[in-house]
GROMACS .gro file of C-alpha atoms in nm:
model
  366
    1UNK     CA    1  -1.553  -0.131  -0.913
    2UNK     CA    2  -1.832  -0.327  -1.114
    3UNK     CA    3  -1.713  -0.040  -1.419
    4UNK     CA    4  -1.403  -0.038  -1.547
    5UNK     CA    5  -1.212   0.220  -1.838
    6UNK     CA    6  -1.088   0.087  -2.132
    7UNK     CA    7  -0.720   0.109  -2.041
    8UNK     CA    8  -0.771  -0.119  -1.721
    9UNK     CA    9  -0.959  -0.320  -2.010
   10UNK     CA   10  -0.689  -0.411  -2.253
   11UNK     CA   11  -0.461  -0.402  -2.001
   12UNK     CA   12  -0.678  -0.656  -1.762
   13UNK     CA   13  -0.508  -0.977  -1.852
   14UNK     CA   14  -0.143  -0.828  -1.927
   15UNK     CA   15  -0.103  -0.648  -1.595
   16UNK     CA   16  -0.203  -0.943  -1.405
   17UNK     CA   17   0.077  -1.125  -1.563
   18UNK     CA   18   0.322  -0.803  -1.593
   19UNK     CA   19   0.245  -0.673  -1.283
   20UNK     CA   20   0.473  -0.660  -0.944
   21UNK     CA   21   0.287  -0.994  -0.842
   22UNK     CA   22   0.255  -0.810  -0.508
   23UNK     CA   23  -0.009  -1.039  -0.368
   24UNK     CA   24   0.227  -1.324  -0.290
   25UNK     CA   25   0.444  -1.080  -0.125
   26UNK     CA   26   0.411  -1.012   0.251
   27UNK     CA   27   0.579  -0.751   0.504
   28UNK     CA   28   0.623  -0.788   0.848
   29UNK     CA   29   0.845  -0.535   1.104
   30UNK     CA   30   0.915  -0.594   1.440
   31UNK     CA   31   0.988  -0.276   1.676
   32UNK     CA   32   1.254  -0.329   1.985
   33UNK     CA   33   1.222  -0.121   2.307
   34UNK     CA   34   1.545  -0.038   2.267
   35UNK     CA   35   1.448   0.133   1.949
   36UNK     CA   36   1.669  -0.126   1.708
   37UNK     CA   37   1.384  -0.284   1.454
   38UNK     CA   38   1.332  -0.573   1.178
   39UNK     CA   39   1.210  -0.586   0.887
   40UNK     CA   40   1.129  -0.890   0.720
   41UNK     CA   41   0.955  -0.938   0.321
   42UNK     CA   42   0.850  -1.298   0.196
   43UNK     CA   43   0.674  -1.442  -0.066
   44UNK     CA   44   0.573  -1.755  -0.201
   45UNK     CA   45   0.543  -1.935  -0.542
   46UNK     CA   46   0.454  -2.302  -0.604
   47UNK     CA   47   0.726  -2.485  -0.810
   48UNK     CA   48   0.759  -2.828  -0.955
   49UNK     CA   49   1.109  -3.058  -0.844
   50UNK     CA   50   1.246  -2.941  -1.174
   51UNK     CA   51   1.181  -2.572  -1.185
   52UNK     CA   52   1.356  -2.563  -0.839
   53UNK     CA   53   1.645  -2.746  -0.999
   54UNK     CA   54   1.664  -2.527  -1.258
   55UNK     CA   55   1.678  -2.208  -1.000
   56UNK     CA   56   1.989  -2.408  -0.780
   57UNK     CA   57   2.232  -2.117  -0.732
   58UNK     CA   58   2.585  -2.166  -0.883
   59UNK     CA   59   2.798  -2.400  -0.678
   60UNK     CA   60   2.495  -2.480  -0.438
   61UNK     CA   61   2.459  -2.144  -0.308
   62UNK     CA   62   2.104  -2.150  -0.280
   63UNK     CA   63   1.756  -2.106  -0.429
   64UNK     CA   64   1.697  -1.832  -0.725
   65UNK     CA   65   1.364  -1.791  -0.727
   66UNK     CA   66   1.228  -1.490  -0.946
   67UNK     CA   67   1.199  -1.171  -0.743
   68UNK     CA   68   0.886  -0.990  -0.790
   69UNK     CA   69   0.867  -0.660  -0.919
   70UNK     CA   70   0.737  -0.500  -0.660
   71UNK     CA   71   1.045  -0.570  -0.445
   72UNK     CA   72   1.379  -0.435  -0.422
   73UNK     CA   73   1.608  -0.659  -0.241
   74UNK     CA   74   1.904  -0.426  -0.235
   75UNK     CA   75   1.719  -0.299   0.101
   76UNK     CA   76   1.835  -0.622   0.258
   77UNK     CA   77   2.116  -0.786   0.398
   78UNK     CA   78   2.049  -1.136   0.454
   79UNK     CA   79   1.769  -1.391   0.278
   80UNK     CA   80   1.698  -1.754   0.279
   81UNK     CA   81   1.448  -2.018   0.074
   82UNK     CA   82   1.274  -2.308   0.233
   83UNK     CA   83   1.059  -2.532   0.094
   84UNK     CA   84   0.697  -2.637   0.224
   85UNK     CA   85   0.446  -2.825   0.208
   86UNK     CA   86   0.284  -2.813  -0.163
   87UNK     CA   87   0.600  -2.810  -0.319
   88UNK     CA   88   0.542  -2.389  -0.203
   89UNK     CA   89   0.921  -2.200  -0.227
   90UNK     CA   90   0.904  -1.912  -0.014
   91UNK     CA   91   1.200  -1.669   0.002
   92UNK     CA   92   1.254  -1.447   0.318
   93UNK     CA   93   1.443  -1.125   0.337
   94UNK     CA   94   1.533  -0.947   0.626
   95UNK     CA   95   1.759  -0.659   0.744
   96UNK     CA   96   1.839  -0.541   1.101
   97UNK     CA   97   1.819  -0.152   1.148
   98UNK     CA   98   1.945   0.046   1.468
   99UNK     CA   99   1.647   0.289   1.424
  100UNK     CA  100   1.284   0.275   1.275
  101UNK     CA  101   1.424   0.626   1.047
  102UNK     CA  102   1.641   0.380   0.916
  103UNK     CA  103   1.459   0.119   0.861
  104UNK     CA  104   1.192   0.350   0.645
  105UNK     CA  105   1.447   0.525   0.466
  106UNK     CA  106   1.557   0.180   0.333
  107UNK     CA  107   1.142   0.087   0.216
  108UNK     CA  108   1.190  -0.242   0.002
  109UNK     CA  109   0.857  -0.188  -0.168
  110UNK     CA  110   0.841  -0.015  -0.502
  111UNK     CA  111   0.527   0.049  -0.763
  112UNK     CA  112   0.701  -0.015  -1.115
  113UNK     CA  113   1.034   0.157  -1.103
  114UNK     CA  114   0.861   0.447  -0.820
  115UNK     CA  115   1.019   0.305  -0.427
  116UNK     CA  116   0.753   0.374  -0.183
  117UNK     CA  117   0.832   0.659   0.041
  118UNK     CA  118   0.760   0.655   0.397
  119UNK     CA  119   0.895   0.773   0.754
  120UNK     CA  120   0.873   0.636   1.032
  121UNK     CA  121   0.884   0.715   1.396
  122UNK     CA  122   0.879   0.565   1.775
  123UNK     CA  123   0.763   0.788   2.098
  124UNK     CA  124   0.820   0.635   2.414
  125UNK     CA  125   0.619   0.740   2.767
  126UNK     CA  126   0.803   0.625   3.036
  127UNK     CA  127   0.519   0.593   3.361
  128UNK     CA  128   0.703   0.453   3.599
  129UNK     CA  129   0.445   0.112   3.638
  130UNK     CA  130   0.504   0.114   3.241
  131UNK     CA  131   0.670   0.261   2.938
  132UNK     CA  132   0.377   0.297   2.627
  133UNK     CA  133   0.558   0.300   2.277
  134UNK     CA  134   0.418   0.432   1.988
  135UNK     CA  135   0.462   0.343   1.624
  136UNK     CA  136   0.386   0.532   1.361
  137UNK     CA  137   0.485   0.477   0.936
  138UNK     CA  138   0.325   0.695   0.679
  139UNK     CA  139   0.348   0.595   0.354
  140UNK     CA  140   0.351   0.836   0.122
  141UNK     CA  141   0.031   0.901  -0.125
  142UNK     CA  142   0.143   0.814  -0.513
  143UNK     CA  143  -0.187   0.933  -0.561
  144UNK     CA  144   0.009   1.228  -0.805
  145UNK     CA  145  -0.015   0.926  -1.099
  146UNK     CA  146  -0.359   1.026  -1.182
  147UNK     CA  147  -0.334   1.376  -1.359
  148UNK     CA  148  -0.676   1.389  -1.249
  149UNK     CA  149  -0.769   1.412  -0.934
  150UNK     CA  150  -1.051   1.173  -0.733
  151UNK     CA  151  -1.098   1.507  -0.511
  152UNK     CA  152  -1.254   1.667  -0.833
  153UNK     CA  153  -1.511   1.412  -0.889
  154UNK     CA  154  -1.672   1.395  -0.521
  155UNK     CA  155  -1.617   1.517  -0.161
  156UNK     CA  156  -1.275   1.438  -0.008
  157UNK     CA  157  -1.440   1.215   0.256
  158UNK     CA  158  -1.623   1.049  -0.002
  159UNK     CA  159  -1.297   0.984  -0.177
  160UNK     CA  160  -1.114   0.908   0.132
  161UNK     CA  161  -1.362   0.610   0.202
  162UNK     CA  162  -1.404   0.451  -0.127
  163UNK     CA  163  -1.040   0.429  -0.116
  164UNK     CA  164  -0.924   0.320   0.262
  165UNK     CA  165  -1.275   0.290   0.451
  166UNK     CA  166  -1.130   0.592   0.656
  167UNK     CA  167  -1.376   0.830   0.773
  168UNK     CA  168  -1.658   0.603   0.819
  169UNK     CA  169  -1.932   0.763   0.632
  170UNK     CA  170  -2.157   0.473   0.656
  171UNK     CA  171  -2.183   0.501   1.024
  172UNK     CA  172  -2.580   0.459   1.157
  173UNK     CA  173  -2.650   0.377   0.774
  174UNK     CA  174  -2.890   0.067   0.741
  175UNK     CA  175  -2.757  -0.188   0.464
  176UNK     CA  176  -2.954  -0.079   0.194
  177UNK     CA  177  -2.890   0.267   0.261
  178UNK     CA  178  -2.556   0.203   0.274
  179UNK     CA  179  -2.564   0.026  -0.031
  180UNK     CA  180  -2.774   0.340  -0.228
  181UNK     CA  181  -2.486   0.529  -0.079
  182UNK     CA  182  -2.191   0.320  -0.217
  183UNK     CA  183  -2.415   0.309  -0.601
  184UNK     CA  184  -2.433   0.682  -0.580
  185UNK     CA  185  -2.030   0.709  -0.537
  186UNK     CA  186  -1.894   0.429  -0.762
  187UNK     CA  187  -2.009   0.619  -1.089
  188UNK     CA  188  -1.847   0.903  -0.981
  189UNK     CA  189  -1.518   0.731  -0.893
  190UNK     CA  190  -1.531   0.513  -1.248
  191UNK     CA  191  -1.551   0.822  -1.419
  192UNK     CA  192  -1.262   0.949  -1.253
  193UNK     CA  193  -1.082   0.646  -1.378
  194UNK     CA  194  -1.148   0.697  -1.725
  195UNK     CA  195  -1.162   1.008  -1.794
  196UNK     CA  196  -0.789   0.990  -1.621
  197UNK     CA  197  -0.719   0.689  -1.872
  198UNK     CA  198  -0.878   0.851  -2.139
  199UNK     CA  199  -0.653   1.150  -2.101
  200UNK     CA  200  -0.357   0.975  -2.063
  201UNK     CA  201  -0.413   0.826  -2.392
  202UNK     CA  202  -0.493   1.171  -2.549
  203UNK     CA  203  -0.199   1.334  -2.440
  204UNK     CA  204   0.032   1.061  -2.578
  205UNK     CA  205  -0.155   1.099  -2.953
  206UNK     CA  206  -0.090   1.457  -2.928
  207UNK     CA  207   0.297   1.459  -2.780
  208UNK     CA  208   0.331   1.225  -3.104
  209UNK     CA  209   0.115   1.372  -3.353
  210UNK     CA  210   0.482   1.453  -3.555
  211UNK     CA  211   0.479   1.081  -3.586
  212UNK     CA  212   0.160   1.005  -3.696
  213UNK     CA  213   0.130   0.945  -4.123
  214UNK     CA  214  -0.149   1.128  -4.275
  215UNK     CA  215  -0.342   1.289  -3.993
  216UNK     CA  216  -0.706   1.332  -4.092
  217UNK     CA  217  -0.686   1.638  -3.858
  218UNK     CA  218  -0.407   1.890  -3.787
  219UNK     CA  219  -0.279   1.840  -3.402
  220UNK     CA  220  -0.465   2.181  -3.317
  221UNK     CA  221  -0.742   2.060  -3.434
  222UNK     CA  222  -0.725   1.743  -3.297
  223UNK     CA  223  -0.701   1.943  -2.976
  224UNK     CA  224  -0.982   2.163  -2.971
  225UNK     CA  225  -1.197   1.820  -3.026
  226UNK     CA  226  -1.076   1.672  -2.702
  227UNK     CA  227  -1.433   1.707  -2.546
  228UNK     CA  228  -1.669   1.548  -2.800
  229UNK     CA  229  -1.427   1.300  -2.873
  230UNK     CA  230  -1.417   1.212  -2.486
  231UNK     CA  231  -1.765   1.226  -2.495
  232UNK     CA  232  -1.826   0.961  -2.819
  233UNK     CA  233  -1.530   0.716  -2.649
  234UNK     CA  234  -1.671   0.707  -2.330
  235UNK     CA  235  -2.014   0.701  -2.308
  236UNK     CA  236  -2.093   0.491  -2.611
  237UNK     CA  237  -2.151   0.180  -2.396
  238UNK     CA  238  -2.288   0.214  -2.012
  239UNK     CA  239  -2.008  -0.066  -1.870
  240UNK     CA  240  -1.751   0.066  -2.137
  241UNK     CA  241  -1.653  -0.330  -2.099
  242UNK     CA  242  -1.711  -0.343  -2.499
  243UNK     CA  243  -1.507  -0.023  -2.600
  244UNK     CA  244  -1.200  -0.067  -2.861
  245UNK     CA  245  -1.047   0.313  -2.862
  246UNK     CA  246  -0.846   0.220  -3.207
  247UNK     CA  247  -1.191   0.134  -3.318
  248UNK     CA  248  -1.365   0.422  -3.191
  249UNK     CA  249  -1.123   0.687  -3.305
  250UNK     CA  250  -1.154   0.512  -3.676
  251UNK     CA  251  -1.509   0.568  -3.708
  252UNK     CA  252  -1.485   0.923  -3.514
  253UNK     CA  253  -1.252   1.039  -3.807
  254UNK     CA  254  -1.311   0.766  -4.024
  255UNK     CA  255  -0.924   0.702  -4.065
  256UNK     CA  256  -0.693   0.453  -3.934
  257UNK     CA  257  -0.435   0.709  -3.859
  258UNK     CA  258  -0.418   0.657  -3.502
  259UNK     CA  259  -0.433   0.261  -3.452
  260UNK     CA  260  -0.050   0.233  -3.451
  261UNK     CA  261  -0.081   0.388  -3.056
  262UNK     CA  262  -0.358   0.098  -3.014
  263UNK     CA  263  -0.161  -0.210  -3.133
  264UNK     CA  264   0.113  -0.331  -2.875
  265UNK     CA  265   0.309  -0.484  -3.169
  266UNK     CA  266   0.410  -0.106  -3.247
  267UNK     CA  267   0.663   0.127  -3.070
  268UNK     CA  268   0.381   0.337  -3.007
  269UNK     CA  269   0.122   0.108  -2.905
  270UNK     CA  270   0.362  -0.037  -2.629
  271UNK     CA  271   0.523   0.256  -2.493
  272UNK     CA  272   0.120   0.384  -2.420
  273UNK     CA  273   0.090   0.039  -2.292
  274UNK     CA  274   0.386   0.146  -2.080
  275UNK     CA  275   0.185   0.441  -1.922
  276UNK     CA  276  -0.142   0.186  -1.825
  277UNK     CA  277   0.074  -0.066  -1.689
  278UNK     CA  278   0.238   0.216  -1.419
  279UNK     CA  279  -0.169   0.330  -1.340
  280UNK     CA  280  -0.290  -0.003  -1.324
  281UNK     CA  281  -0.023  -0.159  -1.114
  282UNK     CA  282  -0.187   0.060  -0.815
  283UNK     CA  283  -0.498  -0.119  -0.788
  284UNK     CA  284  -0.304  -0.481  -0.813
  285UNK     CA  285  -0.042  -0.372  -0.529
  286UNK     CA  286  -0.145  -0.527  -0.198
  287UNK     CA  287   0.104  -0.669   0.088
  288UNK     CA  288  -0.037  -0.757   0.385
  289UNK     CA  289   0.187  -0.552   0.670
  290UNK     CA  290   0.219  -0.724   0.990
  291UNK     CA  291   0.382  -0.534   1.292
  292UNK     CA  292   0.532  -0.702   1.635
  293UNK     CA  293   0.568  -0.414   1.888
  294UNK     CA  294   0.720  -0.471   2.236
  295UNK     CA  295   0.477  -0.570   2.535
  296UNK     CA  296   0.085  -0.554   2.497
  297UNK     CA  297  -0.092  -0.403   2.209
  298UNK     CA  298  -0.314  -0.171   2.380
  299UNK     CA  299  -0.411   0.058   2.073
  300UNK     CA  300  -0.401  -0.117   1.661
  301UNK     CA  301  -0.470   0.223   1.501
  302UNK     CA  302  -0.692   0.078   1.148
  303UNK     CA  303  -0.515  -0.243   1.212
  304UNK     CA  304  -0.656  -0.580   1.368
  305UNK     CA  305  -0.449  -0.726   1.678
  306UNK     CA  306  -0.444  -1.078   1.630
  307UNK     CA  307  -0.237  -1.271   1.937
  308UNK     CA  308   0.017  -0.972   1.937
  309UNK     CA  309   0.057  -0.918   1.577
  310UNK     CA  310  -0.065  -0.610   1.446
  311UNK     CA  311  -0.214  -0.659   1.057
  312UNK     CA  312  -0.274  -0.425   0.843
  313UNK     CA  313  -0.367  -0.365   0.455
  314UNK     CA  314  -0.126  -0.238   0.239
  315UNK     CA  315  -0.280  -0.146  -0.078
  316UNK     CA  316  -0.212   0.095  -0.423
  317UNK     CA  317  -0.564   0.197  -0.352
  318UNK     CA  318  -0.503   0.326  -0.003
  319UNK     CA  319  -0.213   0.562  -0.102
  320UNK     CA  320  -0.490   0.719  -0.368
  321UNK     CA  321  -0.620   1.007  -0.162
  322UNK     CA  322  -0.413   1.078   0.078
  323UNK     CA  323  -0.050   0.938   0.293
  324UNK     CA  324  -0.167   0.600   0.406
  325UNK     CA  325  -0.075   0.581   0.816
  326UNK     CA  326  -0.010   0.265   0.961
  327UNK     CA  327   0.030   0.319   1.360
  328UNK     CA  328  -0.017   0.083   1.683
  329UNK     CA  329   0.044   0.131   2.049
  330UNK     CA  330   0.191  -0.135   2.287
  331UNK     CA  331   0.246  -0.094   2.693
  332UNK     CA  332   0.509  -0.256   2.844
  333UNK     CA  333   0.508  -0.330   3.229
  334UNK     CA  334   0.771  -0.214   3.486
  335UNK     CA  335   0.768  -0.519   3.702
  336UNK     CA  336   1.075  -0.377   3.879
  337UNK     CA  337   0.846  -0.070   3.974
  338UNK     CA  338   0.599  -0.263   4.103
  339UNK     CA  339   0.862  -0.494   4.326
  340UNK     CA  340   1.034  -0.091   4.411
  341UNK     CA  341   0.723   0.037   4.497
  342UNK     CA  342   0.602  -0.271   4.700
  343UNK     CA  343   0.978  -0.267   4.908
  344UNK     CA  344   0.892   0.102   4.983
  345UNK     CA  345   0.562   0.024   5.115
  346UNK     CA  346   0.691  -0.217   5.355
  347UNK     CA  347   0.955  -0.025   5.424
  348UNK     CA  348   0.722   0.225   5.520
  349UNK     CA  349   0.484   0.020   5.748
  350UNK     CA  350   0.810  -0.142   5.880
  351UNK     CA  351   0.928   0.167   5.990
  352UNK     CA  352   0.601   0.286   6.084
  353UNK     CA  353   0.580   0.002   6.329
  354UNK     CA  354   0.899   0.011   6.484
  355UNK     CA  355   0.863   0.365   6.529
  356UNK     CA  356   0.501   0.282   6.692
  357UNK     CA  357   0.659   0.026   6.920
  358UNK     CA  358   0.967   0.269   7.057
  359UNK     CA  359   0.694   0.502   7.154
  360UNK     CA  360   0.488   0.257   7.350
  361UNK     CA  361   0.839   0.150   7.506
  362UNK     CA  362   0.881   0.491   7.570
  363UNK     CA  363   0.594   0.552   7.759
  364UNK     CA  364   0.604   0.271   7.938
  365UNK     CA  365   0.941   0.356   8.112
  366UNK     CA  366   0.841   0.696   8.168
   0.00000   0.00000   0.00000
């Protein structure tokens, strides 16, 4: 989005710091036909000699490089740390499960202190020439962090592409009508975005209003001017890059009453910095998800199939509208079946023949 709220606007250069770091962090399961599965999570930071000497475990037991955020290694069993090229670290953890229901029941990813949800299933079609296995983990939608919702502010379709690309509503469009399309949706979807920031930061003043010296206005009050003062914060400035809220609630009630909730020096002012951080975190969560599924890939669902490796995108945006489905199907070949089936058509002819040749042997004695 070219617009952005206010929140995401303080908060732009903090969260990217703050935040679960998710982009270095990469997640790749690999489905058995037995039904046992992998997971595996790595990621990958670039440290000098003598930060990596600094992270030596105790006694040599091995690298401790920081974790980030967005993982929870308590879903694994086993991990090591190589070193690369670049003087790149990258720590691997894996976990061995004897079912995929396992496996997602134990989801290593979390947003803030929220663990992802998901479940997980395999269907196998046994056709004698080959069994077909199936796939399927939905991640649950986290889409309930937004008291607002994106369904309010257009069509759920509309919503559903802006978000994952999923349904394809620019089908048959040209590029620039696809483009008019996409300008008439992204000021729909920014305002959706603010006004859900903008609330969020209303609803704090008023749960503290007790705390607040001086009011220039009683808390009812304050209240019943929830619209116009929405209205003057938000529409002041048509990229609402430039907008300071502290600011703009001082000269809406010319008082400084309410700054303390601006300034992240404060109690106040960081426990509201608290509630951006866990709304902006979804837009800066992406792991790429990679999935190794026995045989041939014969179906990637929304994924690309790239020399047997299923990849898919994993983003805080994609779990917005809806439960985010990752899903692939792979064949795997009976070559057994085909040797079986080959024996019993020789067998066949063989006995075919021989049966052919008593009756010629017969007839010739007779």
């Amino acid at each position: 989005m070219k617009k952005i709220s206010f929140g995401l606007l303080l908060l732009a250069s903090a969260a990217l710091t703050m935040s679960c770091d998710s982009r270095q962090v990469r997640m790749h399961t690999i489905v058995n036909a037995d039904g046992t599965c992998k997971r595996e999570v790595s990621y990958s930071n670039v440290m000098s000699q003598h930060e990596r000497d600094s992270l030596w475990g105790v006694g040599n037991t091995g690298w401790a490089q920081p974790v980030p955020q967005c993982l929870n290694t308590d879903a694994f069993s086993s991990s090591h740390t190589d070193v690369g090229e670049g003087d790149t670290v990258t720590t691997t953890f894996w976990r061995e499960f004897d079912s995929v229901e396992q496996m997602s029941a134990e989801n290593p990813l979390q947003l803030g202190n929220r663990q992802l949800q998901s479940q997980a299933s395999l269907k196998k079609r046994f056709r004698w020439f080959y069994t077909d296995y199936t796939y399927t983990e939905t991640f649950a939608c986290v889409g309930d962090t937004f008291e607002l919702s994106p369904a309010d502010y257009a069509e759920q379709d509309v919503v559903s592409y802006w978000f994952t690309g999923q349904p394809n509503i620019m089908e048959g469009l040209s590029g620039s009508e696809a483009k008019a399309k996409l300008d008439e949706i992204e000021p729909k979807v920014t305002k959706w975005l603010n006004d859900n920031f903008f609330k969020a930061s209303f609803d704090f003043i008023v749960s503290h209003y007790d705390s607040i010296a001086n009011p220039p206005v009683t808390r009812e009050r304050f209240v019943q001017l929830h619209d116009s003062l929405a209205a003057f914060v938000l529409t002041d400035s048509p990229d609402l890059l430039d907008i300071e809220p502290g600011k703009k609630l001082q000269q809406f009630f010319h008082s400084d009453a309410y700054a303390p909730f601006f300034n992240e020096e404060t109690p106040l002012g960081h426990e509201l910095n608290d509630i951006y951080l866990s709304k902006m975190n979804i837009f800066l969560f992406s792991v790429p998800y990679t999935l190794q599924m026995p045989g041939t890939v014969i179906d990637a669902g929304t994924g690309n199939c790239r020399e047997g490796i299923v990849c898919y995108s994993l983003t805080g945006e994609r779990l917005i509208p809806h439960d985010y489905v990752i899903t692939a199907t792979s064949r795997v070949t009976h070559i057994w079946a085909y040797l079986l089936t080959l024996l019993v058509i020789l067998a066949a002819i063989w006995l075919w023949k021989r049966g052919a040749a008593t009756s010629r042997l017969s007839d010739s004695r007779g």
